[in-house]
GROMACS .gro file of C-alpha atoms in nm:
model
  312
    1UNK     CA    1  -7.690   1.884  -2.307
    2UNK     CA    2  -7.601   2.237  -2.416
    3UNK     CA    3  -7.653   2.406  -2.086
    4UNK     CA    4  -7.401   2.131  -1.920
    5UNK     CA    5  -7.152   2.205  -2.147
    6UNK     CA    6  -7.186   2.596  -2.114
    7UNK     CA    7  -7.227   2.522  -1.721
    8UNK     CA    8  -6.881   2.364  -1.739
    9UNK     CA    9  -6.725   2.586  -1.921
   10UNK     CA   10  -6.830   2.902  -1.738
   11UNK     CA   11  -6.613   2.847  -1.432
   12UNK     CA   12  -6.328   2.786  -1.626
   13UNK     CA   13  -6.352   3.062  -1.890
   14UNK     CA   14  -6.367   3.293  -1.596
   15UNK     CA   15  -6.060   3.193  -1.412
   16UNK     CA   16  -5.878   3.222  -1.747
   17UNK     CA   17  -6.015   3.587  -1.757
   18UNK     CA   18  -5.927   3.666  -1.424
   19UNK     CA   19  -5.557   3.500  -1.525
   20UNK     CA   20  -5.538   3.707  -1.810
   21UNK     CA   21  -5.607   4.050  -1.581
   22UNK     CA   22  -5.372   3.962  -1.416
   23UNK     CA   23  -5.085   3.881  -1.691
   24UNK     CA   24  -5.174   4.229  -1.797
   25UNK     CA   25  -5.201   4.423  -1.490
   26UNK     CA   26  -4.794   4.236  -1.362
   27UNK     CA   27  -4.710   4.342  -1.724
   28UNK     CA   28  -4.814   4.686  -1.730
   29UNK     CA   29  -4.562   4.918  -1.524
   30UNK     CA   30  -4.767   5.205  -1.538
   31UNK     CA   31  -5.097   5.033  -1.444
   32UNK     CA   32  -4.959   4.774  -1.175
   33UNK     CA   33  -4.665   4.951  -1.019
   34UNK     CA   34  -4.811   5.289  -0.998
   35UNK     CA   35  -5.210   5.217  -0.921
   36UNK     CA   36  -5.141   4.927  -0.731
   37UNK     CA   37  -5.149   4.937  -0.385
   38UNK     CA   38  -5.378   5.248  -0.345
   39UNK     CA   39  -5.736   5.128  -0.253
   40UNK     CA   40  -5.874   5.432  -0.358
   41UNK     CA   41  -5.784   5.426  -0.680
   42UNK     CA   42  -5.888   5.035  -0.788
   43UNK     CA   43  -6.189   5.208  -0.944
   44UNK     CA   44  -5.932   5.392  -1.189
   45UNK     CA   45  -5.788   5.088  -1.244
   46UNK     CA   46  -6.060   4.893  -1.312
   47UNK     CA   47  -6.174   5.133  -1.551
   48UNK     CA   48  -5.856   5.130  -1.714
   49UNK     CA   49  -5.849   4.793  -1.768
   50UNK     CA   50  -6.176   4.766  -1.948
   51UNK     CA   51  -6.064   5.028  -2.196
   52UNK     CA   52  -5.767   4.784  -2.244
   53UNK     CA   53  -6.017   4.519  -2.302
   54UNK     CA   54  -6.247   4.683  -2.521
   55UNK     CA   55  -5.986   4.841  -2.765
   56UNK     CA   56  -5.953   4.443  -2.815
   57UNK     CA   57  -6.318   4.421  -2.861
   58UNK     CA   58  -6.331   4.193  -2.519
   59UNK     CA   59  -6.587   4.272  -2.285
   60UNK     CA   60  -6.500   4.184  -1.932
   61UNK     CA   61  -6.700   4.190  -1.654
   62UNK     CA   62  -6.638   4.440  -1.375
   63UNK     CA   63  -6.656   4.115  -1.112
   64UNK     CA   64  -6.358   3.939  -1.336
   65UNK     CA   65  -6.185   4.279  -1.339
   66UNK     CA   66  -6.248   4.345  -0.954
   67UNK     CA   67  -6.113   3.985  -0.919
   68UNK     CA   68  -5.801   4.034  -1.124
   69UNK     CA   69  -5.695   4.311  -0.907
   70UNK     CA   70  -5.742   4.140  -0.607
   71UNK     CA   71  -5.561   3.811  -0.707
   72UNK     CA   72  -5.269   4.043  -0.816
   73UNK     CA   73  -5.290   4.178  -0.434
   74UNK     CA   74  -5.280   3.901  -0.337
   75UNK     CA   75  -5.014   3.707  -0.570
   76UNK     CA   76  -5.222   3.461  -0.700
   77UNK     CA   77  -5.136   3.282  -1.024
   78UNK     CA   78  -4.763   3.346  -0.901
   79UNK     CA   79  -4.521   3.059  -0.965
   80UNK     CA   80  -4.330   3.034  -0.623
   81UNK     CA   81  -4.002   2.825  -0.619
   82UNK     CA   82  -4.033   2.568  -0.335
   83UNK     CA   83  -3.782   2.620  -0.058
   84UNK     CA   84  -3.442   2.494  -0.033
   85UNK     CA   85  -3.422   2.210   0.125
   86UNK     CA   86  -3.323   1.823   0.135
   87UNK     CA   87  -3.644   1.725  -0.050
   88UNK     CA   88  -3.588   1.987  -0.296
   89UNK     CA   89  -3.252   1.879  -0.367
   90UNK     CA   90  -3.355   1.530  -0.375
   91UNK     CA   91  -3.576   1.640  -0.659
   92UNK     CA   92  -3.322   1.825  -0.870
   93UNK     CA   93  -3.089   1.589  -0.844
   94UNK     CA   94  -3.344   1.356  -1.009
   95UNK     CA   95  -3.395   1.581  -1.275
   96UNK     CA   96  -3.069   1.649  -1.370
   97UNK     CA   97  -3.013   1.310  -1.355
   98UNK     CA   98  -2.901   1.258  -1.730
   99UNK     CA   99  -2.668   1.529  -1.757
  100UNK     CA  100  -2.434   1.451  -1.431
  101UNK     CA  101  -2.494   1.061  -1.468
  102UNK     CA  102  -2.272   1.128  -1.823
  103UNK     CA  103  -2.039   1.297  -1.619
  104UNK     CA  104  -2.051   0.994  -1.343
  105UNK     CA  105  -1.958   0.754  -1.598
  106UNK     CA  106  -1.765   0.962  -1.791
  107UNK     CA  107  -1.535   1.011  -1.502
  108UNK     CA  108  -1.613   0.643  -1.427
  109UNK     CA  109  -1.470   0.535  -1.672
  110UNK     CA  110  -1.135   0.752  -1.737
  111UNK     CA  111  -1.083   0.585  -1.364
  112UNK     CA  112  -1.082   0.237  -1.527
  113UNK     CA  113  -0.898   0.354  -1.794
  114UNK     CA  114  -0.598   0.463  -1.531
  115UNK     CA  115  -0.602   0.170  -1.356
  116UNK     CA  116  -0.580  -0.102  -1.632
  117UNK     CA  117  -0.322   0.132  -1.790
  118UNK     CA  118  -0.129   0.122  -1.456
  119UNK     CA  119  -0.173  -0.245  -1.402
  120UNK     CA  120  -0.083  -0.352  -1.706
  121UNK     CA  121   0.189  -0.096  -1.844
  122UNK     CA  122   0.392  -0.034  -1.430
  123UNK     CA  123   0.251  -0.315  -1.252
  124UNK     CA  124   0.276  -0.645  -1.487
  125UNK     CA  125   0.619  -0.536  -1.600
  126UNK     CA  126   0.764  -0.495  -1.293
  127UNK     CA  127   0.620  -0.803  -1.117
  128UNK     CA  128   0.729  -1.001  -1.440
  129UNK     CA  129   1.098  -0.880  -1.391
  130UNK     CA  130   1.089  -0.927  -0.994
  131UNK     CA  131   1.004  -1.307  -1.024
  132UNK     CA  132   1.250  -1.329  -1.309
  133UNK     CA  133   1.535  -1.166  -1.089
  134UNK     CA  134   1.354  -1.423  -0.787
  135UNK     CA  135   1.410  -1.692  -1.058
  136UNK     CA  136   1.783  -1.626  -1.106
  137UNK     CA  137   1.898  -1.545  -0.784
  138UNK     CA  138   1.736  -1.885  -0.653
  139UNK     CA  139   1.921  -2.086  -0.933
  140UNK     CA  140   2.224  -1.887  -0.856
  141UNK     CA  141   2.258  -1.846  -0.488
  142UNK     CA  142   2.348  -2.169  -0.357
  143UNK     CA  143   2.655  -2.144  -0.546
  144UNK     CA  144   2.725  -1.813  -0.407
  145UNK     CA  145   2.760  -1.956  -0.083
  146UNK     CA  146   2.912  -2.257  -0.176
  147UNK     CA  147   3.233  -2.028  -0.296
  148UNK     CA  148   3.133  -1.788   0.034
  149UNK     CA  149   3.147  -2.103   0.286
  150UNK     CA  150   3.504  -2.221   0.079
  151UNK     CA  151   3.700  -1.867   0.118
  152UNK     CA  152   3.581  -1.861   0.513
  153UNK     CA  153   3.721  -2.232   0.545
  154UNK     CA  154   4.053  -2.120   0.393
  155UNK     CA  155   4.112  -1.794   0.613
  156UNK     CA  156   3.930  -1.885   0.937
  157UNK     CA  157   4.204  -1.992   1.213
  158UNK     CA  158   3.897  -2.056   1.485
  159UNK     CA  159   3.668  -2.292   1.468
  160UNK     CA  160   3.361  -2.086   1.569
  161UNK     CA  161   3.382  -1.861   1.258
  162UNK     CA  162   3.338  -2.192   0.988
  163UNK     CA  163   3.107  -2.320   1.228
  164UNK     CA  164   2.903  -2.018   1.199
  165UNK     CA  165   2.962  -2.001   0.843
  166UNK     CA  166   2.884  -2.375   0.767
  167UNK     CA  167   2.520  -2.221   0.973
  168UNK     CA  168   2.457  -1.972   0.749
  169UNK     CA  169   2.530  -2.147   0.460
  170UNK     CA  170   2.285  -2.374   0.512
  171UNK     CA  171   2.033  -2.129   0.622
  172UNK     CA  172   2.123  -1.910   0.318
  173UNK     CA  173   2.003  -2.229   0.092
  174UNK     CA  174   1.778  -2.339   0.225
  175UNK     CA  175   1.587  -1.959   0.228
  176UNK     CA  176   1.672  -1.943  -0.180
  177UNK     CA  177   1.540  -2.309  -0.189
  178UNK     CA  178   1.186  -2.193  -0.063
  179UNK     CA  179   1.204  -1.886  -0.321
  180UNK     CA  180   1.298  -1.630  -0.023
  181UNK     CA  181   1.543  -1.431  -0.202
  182UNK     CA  182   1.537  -1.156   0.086
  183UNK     CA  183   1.585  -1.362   0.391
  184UNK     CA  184   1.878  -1.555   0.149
  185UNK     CA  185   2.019  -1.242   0.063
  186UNK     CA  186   2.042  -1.119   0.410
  187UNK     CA  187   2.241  -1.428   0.505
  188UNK     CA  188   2.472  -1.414   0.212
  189UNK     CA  189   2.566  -1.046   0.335
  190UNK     CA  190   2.648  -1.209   0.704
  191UNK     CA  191   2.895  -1.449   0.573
  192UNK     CA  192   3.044  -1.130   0.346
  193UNK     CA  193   3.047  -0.964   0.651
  194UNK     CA  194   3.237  -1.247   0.843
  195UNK     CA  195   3.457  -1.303   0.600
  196UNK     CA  196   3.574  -0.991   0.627
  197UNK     CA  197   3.610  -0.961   0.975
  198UNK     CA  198   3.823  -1.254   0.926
  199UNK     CA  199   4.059  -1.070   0.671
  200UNK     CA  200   4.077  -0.788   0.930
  201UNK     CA  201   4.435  -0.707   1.107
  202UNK     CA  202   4.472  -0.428   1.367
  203UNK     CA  203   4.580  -0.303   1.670
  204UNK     CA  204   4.362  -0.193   1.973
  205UNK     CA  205   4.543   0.088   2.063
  206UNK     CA  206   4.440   0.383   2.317
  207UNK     CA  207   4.383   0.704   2.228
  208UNK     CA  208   4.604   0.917   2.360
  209UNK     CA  209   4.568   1.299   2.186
  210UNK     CA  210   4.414   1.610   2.293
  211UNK     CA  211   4.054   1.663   2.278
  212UNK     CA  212   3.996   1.257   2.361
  213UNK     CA  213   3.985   1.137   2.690
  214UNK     CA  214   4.183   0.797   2.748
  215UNK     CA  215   3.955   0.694   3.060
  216UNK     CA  216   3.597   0.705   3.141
  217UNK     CA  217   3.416   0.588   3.448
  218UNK     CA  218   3.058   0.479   3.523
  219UNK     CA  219   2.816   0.418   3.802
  220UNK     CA  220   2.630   0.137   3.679
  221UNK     CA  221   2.237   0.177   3.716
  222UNK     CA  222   2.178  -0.136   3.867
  223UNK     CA  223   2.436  -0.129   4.104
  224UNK     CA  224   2.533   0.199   4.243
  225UNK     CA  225   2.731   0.088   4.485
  226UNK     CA  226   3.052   0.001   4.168
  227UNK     CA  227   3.187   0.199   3.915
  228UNK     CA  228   3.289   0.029   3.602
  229UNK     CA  229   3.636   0.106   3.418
  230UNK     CA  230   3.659   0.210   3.069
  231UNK     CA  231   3.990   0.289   2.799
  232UNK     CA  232   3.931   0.469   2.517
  233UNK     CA  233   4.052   0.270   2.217
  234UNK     CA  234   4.031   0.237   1.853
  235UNK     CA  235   4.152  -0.028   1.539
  236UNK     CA  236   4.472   0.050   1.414
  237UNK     CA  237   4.561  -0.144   1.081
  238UNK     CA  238   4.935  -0.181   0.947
  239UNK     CA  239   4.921   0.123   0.728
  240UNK     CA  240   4.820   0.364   1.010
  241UNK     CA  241   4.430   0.424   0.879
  242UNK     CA  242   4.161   0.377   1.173
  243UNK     CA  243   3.911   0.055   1.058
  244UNK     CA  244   3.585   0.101   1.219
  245UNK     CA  245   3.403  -0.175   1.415
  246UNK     CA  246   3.076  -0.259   1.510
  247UNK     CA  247   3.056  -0.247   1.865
  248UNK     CA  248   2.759  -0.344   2.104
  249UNK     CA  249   2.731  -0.063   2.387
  250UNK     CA  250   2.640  -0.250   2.748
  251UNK     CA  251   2.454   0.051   2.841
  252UNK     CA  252   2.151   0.022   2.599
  253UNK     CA  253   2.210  -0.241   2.401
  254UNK     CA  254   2.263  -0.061   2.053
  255UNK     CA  255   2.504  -0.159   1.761
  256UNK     CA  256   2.697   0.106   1.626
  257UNK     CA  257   2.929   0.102   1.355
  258UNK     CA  258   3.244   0.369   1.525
  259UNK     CA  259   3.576   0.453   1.462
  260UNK     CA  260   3.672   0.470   1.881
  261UNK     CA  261   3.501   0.295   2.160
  262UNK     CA  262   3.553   0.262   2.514
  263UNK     CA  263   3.676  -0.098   2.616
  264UNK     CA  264   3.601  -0.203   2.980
  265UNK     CA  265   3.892  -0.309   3.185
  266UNK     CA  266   3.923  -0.403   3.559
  267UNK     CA  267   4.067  -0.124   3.772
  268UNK     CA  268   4.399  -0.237   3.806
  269UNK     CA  269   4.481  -0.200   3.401
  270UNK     CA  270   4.285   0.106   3.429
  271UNK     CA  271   4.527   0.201   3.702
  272UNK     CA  272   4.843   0.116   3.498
  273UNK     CA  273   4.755   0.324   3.204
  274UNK     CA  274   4.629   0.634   3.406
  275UNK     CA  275   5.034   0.619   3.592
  276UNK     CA  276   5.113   0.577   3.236
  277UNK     CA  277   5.018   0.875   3.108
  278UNK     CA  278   5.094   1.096   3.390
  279UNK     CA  279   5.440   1.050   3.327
  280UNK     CA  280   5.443   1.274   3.045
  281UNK     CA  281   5.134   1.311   2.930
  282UNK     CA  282   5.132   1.018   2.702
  283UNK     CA  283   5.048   0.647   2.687
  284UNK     CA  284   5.366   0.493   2.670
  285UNK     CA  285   5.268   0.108   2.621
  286UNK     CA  286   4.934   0.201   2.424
  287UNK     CA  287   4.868  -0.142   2.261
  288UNK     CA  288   4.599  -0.301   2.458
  289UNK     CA  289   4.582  -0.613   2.216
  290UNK     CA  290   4.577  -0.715   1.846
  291UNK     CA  291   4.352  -0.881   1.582
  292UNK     CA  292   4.501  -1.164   1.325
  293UNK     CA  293   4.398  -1.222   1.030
  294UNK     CA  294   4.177  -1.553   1.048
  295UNK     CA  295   4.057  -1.443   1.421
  296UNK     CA  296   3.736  -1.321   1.538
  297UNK     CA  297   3.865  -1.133   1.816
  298UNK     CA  298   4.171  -0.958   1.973
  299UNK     CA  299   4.430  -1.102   2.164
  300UNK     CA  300   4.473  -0.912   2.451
  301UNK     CA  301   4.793  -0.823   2.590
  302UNK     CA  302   4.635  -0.697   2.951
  303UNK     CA  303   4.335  -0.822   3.114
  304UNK     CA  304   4.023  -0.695   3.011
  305UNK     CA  305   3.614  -0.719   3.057
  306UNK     CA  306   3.372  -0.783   2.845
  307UNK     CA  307   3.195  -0.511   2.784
  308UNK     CA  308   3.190  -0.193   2.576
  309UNK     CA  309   2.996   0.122   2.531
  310UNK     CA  310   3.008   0.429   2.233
  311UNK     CA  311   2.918   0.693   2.433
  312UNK     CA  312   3.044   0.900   2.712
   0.00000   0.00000   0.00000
């Protein structure tokens, strides 16, 4: 029973030894960094190392001692860091686990923290006071164009404009009604806007001063073979000041909101005003037609074209 347990032991006791040589020899400058690495001198060395030993009354064999030198050679007993790689990160990141996962929910949690304060201190608040504005303007809007519809009906000469007012009217409710304050707001601006157009009075008078022409010309694109007429005109009212209009430009299409604008005529008015204006160098009869209060449109004093652009 002994000799098993010294039999086990042996083995063992001996790579401890041979451990230890080497401990001392990687921790001894002079021995390991000097002797080292000159064949000729392991004897030295070894030598060395037993007087090491023995001044600490340990008696090591010359085969442990041999052994120790070699295993240093050879960097046994050496704790080499595993390469970098994806496995290796893998593995630290599981052992740091505990110290970034704080961090996670640390951060985790000042996110939440954000966003509830956000939702419930910017958000809430302001979707509380939109549906309360939503709230009012529906109770309050169908009155608004009640009294719109009524000051159209008592300006309007034509019966297109309270026709198109008695439209949006009942569009404009109808959109408040359903809790669209946008689209009801959008239509109460139209019949603002047409009433007043309505209240409007001007002149269409053409410009006739330096740096302007008075005529333009065009080659239509989709017929080359005319050429479209144009006076250069804009809305006079009584006191002198230039209102601007909203005109629709037959060339592209666009709206634009302009102070002058190019009317299209037929040639022969086009004609007149051109012999006009070569007279002297000014247009003589320069009202082309006039707006009324409760009208839509001009009356025009010559004949003229639909038609209009902004640009030339």
């Amino acid at each position: 029973m002994v000799s098993d347990t010294a039999s086990t032991r042996a083995p063992l006791d001996e790579v401890m030894m041979a451990m230890d040589v080497v401990d001392t020899l990687r921790h001894d400058e002079r021995i390991a960094l000097k002797e080292l690495g000159t064949e000729q001198r392991d004897a030295q060395m070894i030598e060395r190392l037993r007087d090491i030993y023995r001044s600490q009354g340990i008696e090591v064999p010359d085969r442990i001692l041999l052994e120790g030198v070699e295993n240093l050679k050879q960097n046994r007993f050496v704790y080499a860091p595993p390469a970098a790689g994806f496995q290796r990160t893998l593995a630290l990141i599981y052992v740091t686990r505990m110290r970034w996962a704080k961090a996670l929910l640390v951060l985790v949690l000042l996110v939440a923290a954000a966003f509830l304060a956000w939702r419930f201190l910017v958000v809430a608040p302001r979707e509380r006071a939109a549906e309360a504005l939503r709230i009012e303007l529906t109770r309050t809007l169908p009155a608004e164009f009640g009294d719109a519809l009524t000051r159209i009906r008592d300006v309007a000469e034509v019966d297109a404009a309270i026709r198109r007012a008695e439209t949006l009217a009942a569009s404009g409710r109808s959109a408040a009604a359903s809790g669209d304050v946008a689209a009801a707001r959008k239509t109460l601006a139209d019949m603002r806007k047409l009433e007043a157009r309505l209240l409007q009075v001007f002149e269409v008078r053409i410009v006739s001063r330096p740096g302007t022409p008075t005529g333009v010309t065009r080659i239509p694109e989709a017929n080359t073979a005319t050429r479209n007429y144009y006076l250069v005109v804009e809305a006079v009212a009584p006191d002198g000041n230039v209102i601007s209009q909203e005109i629709t430009s037959e060339e592209n299409g666009a709206v634009s909101s302009v102070d002058i604008w190019a009317q299209r005529v037929p040639r022969a008015t086009f004609d007149a005003v051109r012999r006009d204006k070569e007279d002297d160098g000014i247009v003589r009869d320069a009202v082309l037609g006039s707006k009324a209060r409760g009208r839509l449109e001009p009356d025009w004093r010559v004949r003229v074209d639909e038609g209009a652009i902004t640009q030339w």
